[in-house]
Coordinates of C-alpha atoms in Angstrom, one line a residue:
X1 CA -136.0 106.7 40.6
X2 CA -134.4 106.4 44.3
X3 CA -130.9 106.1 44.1
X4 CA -129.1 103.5 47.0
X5 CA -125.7 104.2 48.0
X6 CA -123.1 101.3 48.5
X7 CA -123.7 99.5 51.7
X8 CA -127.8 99.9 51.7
X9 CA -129.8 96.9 53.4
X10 CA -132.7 95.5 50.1
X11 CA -135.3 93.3 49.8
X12 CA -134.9 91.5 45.8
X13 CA -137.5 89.9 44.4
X14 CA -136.4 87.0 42.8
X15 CA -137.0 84.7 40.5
X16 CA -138.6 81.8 42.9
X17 CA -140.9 84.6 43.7
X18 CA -139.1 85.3 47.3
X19 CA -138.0 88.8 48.8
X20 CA -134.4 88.0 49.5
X21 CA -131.8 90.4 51.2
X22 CA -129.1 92.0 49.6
X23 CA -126.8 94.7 50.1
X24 CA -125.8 97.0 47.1
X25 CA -121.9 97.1 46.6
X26 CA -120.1 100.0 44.7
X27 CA -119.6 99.1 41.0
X28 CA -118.4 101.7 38.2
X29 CA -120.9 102.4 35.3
X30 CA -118.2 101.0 32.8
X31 CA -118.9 97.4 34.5
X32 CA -122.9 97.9 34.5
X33 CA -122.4 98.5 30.6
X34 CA -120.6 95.0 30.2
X35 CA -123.0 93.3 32.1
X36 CA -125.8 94.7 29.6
X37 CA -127.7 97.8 29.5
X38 CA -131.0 98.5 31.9
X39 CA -129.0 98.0 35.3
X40 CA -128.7 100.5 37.5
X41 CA -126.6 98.7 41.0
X42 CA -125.0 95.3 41.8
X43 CA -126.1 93.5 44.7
X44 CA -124.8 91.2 47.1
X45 CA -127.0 88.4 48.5
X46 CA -127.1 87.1 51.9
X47 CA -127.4 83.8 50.8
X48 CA -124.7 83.5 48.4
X49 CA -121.6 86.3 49.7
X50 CA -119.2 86.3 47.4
X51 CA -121.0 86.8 43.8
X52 CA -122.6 90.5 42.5
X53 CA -126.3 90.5 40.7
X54 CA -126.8 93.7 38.5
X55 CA -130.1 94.5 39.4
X56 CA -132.9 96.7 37.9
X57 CA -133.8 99.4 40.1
X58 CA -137.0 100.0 37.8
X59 CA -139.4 97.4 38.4
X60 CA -140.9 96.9 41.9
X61 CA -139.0 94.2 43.2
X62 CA -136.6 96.2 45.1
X63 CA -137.3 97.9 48.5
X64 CA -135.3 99.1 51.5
X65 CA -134.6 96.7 54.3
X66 CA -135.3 98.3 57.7
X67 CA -133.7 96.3 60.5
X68 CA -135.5 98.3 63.2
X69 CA -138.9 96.7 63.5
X70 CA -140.9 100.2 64.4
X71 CA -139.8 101.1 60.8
X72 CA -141.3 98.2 58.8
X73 CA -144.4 97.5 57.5
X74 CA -146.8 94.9 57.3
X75 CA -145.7 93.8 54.2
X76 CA -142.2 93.5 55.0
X77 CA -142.7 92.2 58.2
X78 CA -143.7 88.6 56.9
X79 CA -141.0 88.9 54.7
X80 CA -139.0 88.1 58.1
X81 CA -141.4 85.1 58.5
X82 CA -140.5 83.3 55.2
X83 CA -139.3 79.9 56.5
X84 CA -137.1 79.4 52.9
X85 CA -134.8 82.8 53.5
X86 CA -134.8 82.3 57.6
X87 CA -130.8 81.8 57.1
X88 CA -130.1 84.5 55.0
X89 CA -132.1 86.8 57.3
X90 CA -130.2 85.9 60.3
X91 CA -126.9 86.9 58.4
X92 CA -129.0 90.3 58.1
X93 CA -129.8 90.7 61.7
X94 CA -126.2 90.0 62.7
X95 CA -124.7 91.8 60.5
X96 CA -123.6 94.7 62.4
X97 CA -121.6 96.5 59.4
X98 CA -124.4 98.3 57.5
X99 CA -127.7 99.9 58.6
X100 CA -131.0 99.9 56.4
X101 CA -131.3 103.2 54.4
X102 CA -128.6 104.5 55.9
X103 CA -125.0 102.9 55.0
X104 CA -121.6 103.8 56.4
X105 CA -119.2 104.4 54.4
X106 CA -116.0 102.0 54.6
X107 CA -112.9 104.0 55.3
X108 CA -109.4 103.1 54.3
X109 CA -107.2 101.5 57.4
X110 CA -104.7 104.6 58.6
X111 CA -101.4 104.7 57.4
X112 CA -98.8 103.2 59.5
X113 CA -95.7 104.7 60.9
X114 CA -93.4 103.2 58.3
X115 CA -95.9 104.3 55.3
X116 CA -95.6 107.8 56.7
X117 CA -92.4 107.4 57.0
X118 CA -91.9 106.6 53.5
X119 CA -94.1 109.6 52.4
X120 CA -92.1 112.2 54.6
X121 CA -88.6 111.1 52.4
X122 CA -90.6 111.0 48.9
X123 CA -91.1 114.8 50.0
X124 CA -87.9 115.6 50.6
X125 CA -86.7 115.0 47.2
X126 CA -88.5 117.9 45.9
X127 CA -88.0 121.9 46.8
X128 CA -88.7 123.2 49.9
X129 CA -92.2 125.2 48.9
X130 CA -93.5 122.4 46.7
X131 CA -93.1 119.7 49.8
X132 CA -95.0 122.4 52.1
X133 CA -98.0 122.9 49.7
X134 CA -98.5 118.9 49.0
X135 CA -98.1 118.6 52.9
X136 CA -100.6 121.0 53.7
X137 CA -102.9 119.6 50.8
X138 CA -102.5 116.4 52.3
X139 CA -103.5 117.3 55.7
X140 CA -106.2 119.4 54.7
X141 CA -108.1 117.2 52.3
X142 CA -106.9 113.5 53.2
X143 CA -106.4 114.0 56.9
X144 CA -102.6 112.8 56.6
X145 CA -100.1 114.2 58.9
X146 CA -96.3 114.3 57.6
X147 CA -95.2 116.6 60.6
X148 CA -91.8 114.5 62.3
X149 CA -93.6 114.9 66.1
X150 CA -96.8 113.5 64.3
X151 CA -95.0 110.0 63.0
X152 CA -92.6 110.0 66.3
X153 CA -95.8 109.9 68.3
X154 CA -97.3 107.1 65.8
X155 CA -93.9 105.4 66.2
X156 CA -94.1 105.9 70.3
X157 CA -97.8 104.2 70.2
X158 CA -96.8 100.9 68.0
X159 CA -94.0 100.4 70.4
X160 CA -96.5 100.9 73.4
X161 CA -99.2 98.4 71.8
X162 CA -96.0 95.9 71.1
X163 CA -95.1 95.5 74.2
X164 CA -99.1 95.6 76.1
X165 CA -99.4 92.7 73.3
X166 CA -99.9 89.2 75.3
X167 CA -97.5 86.6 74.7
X168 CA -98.9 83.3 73.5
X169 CA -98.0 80.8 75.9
X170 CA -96.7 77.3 74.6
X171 CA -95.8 75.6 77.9
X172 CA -92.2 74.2 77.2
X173 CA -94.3 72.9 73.9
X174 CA -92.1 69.8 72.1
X175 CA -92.6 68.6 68.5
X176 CA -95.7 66.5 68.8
X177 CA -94.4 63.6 66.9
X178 CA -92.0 62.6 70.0
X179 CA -92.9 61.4 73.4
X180 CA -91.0 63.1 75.8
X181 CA -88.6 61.7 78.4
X182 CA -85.8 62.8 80.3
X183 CA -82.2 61.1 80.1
X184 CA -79.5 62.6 82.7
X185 CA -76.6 63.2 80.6
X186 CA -73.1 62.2 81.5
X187 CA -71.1 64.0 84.2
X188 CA -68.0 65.5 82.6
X189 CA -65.6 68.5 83.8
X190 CA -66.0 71.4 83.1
X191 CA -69.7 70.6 83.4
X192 CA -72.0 71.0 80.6
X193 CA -75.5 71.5 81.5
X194 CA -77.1 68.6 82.2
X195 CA -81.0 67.6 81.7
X196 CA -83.2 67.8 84.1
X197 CA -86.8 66.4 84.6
X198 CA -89.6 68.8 83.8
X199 CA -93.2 68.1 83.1
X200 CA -93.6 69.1 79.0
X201 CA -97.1 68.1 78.0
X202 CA -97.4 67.2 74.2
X203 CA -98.6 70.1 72.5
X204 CA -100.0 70.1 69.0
X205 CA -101.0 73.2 68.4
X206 CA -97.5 74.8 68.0
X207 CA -96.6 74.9 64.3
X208 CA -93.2 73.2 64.2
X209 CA -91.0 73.7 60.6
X210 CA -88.4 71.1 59.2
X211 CA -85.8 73.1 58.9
X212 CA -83.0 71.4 56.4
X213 CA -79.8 70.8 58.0
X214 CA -76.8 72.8 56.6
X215 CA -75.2 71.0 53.5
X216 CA -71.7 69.9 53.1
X217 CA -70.3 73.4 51.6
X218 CA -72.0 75.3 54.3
X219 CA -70.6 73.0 56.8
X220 CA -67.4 73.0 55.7
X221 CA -67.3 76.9 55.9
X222 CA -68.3 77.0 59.5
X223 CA -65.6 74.4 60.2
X224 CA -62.9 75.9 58.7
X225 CA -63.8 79.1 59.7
X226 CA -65.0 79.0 63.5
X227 CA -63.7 75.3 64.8
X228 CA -60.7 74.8 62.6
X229 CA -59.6 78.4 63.1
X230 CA -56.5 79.0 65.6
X231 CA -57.2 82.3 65.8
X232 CA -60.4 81.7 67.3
X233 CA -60.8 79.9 71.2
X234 CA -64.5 78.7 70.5
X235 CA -64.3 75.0 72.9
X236 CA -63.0 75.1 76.0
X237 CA -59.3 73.8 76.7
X238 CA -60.6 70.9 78.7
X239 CA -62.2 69.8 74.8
X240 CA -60.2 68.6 71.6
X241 CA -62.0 69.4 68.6
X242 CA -62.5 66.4 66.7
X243 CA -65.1 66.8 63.8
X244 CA -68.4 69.5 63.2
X245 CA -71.1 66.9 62.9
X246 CA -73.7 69.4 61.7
X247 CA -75.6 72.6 62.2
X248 CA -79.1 74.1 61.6
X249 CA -80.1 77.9 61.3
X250 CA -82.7 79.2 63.8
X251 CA -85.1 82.5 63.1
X252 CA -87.0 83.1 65.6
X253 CA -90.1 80.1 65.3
X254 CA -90.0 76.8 66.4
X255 CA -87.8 74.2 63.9
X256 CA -86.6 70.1 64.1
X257 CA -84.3 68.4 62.1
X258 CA -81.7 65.7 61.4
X259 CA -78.3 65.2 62.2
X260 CA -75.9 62.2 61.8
X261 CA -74.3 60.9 65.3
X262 CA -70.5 59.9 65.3
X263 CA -71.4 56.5 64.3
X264 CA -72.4 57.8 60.8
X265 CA -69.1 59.5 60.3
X266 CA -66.5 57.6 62.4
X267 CA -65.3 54.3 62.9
X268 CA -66.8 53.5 66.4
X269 CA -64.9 50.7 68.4
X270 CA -67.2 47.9 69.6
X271 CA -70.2 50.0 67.8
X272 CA -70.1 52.5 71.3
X273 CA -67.8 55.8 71.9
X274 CA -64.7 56.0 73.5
X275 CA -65.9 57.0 77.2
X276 CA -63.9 60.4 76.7
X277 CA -65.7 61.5 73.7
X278 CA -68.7 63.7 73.7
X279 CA -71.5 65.4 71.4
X280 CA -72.1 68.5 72.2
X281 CA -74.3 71.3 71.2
X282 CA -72.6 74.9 70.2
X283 CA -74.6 78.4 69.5
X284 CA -73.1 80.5 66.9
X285 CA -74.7 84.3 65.4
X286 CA -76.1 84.2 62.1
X287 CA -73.9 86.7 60.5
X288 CA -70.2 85.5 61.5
X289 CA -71.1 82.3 63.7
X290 CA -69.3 84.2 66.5
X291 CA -70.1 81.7 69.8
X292 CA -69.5 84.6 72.5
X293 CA -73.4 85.3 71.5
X294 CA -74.6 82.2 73.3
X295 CA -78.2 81.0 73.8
X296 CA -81.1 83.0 74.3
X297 CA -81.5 84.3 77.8
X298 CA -84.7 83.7 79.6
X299 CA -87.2 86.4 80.4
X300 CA -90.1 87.2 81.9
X301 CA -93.3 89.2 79.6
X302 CA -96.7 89.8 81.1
X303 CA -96.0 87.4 84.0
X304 CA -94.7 84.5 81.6
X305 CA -91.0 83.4 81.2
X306 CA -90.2 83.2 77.9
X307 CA -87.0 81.0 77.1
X308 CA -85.7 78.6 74.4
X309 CA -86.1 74.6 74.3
X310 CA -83.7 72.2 73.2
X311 CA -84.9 68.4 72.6
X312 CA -82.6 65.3 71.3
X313 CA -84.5 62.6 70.4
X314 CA -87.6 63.7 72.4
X315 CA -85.5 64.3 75.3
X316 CA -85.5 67.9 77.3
X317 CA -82.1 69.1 77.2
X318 CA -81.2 72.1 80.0
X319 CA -80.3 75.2 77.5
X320 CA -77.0 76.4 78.8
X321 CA -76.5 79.9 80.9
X322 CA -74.6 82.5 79.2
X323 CA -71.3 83.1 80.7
X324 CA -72.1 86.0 83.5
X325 CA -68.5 89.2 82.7
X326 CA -68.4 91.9 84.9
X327 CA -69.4 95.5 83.9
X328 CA -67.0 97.1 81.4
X329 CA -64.6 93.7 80.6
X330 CA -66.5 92.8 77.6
X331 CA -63.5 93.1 75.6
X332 CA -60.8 91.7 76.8
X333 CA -63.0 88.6 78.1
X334 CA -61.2 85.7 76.3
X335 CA -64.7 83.6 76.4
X336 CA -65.4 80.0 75.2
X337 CA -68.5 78.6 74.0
X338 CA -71.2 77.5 77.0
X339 CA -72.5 73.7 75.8
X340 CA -74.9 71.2 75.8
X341 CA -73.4 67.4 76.4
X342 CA -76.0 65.5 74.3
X343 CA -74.0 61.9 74.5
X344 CA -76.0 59.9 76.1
X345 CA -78.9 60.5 73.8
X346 CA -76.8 59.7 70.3
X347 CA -75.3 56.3 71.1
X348 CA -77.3 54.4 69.4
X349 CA -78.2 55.7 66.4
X350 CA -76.8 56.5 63.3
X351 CA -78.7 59.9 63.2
X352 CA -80.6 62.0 66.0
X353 CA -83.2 64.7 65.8
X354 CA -82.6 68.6 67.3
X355 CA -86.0 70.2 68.3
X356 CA -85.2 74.0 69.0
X357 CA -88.4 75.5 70.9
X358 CA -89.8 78.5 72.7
X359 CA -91.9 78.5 75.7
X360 CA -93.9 81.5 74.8
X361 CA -94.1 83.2 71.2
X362 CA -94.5 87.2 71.2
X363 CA -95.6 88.9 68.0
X364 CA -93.6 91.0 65.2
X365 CA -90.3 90.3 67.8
X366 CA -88.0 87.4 67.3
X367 CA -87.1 85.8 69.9
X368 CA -83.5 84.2 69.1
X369 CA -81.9 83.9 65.8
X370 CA -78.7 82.0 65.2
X371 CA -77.1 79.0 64.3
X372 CA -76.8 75.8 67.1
X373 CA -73.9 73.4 65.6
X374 CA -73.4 69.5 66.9
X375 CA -69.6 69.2 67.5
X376 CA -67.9 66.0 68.2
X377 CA -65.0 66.2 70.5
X378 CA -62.3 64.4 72.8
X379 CA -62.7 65.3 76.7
X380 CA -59.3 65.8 78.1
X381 CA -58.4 65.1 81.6
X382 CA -57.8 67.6 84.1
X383 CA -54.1 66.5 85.1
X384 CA -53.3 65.6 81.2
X385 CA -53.7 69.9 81.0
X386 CA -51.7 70.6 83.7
X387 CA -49.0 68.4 83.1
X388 CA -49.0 70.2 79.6
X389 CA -48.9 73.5 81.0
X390 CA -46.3 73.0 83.3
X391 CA -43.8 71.6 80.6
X392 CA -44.3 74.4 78.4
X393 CA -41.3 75.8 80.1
X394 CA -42.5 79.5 78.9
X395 CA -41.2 82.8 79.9
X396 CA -43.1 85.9 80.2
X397 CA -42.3 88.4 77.0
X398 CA -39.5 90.6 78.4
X399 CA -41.0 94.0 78.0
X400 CA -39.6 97.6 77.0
X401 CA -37.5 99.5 79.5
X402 CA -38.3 97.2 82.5
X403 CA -35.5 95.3 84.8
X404 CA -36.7 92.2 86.3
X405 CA -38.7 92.6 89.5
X406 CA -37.4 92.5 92.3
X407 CA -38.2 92.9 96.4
X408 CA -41.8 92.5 95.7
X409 CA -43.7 90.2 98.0
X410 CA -45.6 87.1 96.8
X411 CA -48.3 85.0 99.2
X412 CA -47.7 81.5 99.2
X413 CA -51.5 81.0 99.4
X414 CA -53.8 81.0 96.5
X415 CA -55.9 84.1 96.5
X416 CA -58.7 82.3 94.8
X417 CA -59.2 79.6 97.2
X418 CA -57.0 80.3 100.2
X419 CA -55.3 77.1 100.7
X420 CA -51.3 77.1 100.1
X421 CA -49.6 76.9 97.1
X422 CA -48.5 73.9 94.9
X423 CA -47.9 74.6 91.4
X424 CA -48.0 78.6 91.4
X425 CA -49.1 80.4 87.6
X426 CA -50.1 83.7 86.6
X427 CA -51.0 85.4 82.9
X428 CA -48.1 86.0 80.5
X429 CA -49.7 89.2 80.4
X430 CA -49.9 89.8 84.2
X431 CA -48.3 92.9 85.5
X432 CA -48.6 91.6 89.4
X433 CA -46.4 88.9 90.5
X434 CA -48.9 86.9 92.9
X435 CA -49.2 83.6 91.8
X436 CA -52.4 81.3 91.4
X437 CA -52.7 77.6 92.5
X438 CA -52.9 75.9 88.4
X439 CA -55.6 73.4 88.9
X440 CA -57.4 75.8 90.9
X441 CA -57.3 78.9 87.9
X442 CA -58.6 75.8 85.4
X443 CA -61.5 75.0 87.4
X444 CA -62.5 78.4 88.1
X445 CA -61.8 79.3 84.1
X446 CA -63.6 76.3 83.5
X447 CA -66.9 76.7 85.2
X448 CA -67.2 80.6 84.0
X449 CA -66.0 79.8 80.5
X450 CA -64.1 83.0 80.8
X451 CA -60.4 82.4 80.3
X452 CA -59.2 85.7 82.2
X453 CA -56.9 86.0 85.2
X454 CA -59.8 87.0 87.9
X455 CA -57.3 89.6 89.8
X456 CA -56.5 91.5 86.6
X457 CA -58.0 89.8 83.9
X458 CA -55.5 89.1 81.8
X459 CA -55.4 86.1 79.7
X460 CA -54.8 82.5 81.1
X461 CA -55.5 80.0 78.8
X462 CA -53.4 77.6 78.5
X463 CA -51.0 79.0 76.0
X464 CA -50.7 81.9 78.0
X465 CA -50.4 80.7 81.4
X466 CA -46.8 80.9 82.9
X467 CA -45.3 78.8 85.7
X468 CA -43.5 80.4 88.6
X469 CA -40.7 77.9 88.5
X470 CA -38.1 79.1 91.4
X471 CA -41.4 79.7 93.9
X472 CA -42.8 76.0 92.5
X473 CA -39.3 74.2 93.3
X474 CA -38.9 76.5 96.7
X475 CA -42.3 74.9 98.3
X476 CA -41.4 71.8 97.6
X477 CA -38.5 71.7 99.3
X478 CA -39.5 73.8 102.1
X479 CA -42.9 71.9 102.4
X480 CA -43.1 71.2 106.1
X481 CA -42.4 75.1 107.0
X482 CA -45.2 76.4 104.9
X483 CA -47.8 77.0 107.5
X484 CA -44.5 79.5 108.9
X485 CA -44.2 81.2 106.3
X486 CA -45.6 84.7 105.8
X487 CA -44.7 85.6 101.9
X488 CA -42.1 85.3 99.9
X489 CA -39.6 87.8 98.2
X490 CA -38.7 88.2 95.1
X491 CA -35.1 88.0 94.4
X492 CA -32.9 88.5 91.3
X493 CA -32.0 85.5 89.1
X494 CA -29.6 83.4 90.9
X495 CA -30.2 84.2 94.7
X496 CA -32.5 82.2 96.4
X497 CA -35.9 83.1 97.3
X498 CA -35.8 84.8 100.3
X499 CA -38.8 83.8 103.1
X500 CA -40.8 86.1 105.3
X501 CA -41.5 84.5 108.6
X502 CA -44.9 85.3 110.5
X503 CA -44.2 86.9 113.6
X504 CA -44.5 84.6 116.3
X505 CA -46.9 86.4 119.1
X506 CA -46.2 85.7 122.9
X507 CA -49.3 85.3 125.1
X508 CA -48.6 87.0 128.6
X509 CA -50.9 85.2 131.1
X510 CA -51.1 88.1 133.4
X511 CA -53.0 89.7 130.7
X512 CA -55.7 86.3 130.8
X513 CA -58.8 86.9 131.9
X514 CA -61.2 84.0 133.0
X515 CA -65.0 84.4 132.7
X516 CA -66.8 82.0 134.7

């Protein structure tokens, strides 16, 4: 009796009297013997994949199936010809996996780097010789190397393949349930970013997830903790924290959800806000909400910029820009959160939706994970903060074993924009004595959202800023000799300030010369 091997091409004679193709599949004698005795192999038929036939290989209604037509017969050449098993014989012929009379063997998929891996520390728990035999064993009769350069190769060739992967391009993709405008958001200072009008087709094909909103203990944690917390400078000065509205956790894959607007929380006068109070949109880290993480930066892969989308409503919001430190200032940056006004686009409604997107989707890596938070807050005005700072009436900490400077000299313009003095400042924590113009250290602080003294980056927020009082009251009343004036001197407490001139320089016109 001819014996078939797992994976052999038959003809089976059947009980309608056709010669239908088959394919014998490994079964264990144990599972013959349930079935009944007199089988000898299970069978699976092209025309119904999925079920196993224990078939006799005794009687003559089993042959070999030769693909190849120089190897058939007569006979099993108008077996191809039967009109009723035309379907199941094209399944044959397309089959590529198994040849007739001559089956391949299905091998296990390799091991990957992490399963070797795995193997290498299971080893390591026994003695020294009995991990060396079962390695060699293992090489020698399953072809399994647990050498360290072999996995570190393995490892080395994932990574490779990773990043040759092609990123799946979703076109600025928005959830397919909202039509998609643009609404130019309201100007404020410092600036948030502000929408701007893009083509985004509708796409359906990316699979966007509700993602529940966080509930009220969750929320009240991340309020307390981030917003509520002193200790931690997470809005910008020129913002009063008012209320956390909500927040949503993000993993990497497209996600939508609600969250209420003011009006569902607040008494709104005349049923609109107060024209200094703003929504805003605030990315936290997963692990301790810290917001000096910011937004996921854009990048290119393969030729296509991959970078997060934000949507209110339908509308395409901007995604902020990470504030930009210099190499090496990382910690002492004193850094507030970058937002996203959203205002305009929750007036009307008692709740709005938040679409978080990607513009491209890369396999096994993901892309941003965090938490974004809607914060409601009070916009302050520009003179209200410096009118605050300058009647703190502050003095700088008097520090160890140091007498009060004297004799140094001071420039009566502001070294960040040039242009003369008015209401002169500088860092607590500053160890020069040349002053700043105030409004002109807010607005620079403001823009970067980097609270740091840009000559030696010590901290100026507002609690920390320091008003040179004796040089403020000496240009005003020495205003209309300013543009004489060189520097200025430092002088102990109690003697005036004492002026430096600019030299006055005497043009001889013998020394004229006239070009024609």
């Amino acid at each position: 009796m001819v014996e078939f091997q797992p994976g052999t091409l038959l003809w089976v004679n059947c009980d309608d009297g056709e010669w239908w193709p088959a394919v014998v599949r490994k079964m264990d004698n144990d599972s013959l013997l349930v079935v009944g005795e007199g089988y000898d192999i299970c069978v699976e038929f092209y025309h119904d994949p999925g079920n196993l036939y224990p078939v006799d290989l005794g009687n003559t209604g089993v042959r070999v199936l030769h693909r190849a037509v120089d190897e058939r017969d007569a006979m099993e050449e108008g077996f191809f010809r039967v009109h009723a098993t035309q379907e199941a014989v094209k399944r044959v012929l397309l089959d590529d996996t198994h040849s007739g009379g001559a089956p391949t063997e299905e091998e296990p998929p390799p091991y990957s780097p992490e399963e070797l891996q795995c193997m290498s520390a299971l080893l390591k728990s026994v003695n020294h010789a009995t991990a060396s035999q079962l390695r060699k064993t293992l090489l020698a009769q399953e072809g399994i190397d647990l050498s360290s350069r072999n996995i570190r190769q393995r490892i080395t060739e994932k990574d490779r393949r990773r990043r040759k992967r092609p990123a799946r391009h979703l076109e600025e993709a928005g959830p397919s349930s909202y039509d998609v405008k643009v609404v130019r958001e309201a100007d404020s200072n410092p600036r948030p970013a502000e929408a701007v009008a893009v083509a985004v087709p509708l796409v359906s094909d990316p699979e966007w997830t509700f993602q529940e909103a966080f509930d009220p203990a969750a929320l009240d944690i991340v309020r307390k903790e981030v917003f509520e917390n002193k200790e931690r400078c997470v809005l910008s000065p020129l913002y009063r924290y008012l209320d956390l509205l909500g927040a949503v956790a993000v993993d990497g894959i497209p996600v939508e959800t609600t969250l209420p607007t003011p009006r569902a929380l607040h008494e709104v006068p005349g049923e609109r806000l107060l024209e200094s109070r703003r929504v805003l949109l605030v990315a936290l880290s997963a692990s301790s909400f810290e917001h000096t993480m910011g937004w996921m930066a854009p990048f290119e892969y393969e030729g296509t910029t991959i970078a997060m989308t934000l949507f209110v409503n339908g509308a395409v919001v901007k995604t902020p820009c990470n504030s930009s430190l210099p190499s090496g200032k990382e910690a002492v940056a004193v850094k507030t959160a970058t937002v996203a006004d959203i205002t305009t686009h929750v007036l009307h409604k008692d709740l709005f939706s938040l679409a978080v997107g990607f513009t491209g989707y890369i396999e096994d890596i993901s892309l941003w994970k965090g938490v974004i938070a809607a914060v409601y807050v009070d916009l302050i005005d520009m003179d209200t903060l410096e009118d605050r700072i300058v009647s703190n009436y502050k003095v700088p900490p008097r520090r160890k074993s140091r007498d009060d400077v004297v004799g140094v000299q001071v420039k009566i313009t502001c070294p960040i924009t040039a242009l003369p003095l008015n209401t002169p400042v500088r860092g607590f924590l500053c160890e020069h004595m040349q002053c700043m113009e105030l409004r002109s250290l807010l607005m620079h602080c403001a823009r970067t959202n980097v609270w740091n003294c840009p000559l030696c980056w010590a901290p100026t927020t507002p609690e920390t800023t320091l008003v040179n009082y004796r040089l403020k009251e000496w240009l005003e009343t020495h205003q209309t000799q300013l543009d004489k004036v060189d520097f200025i001197i430092e002088t102990p407490t109690g003697v005036p300030l004492r002026p430096v001139w600019k030299r006055k320089t005497a043009r001889n016109g013998a020394d004229v010369i006239a070009l024609e």
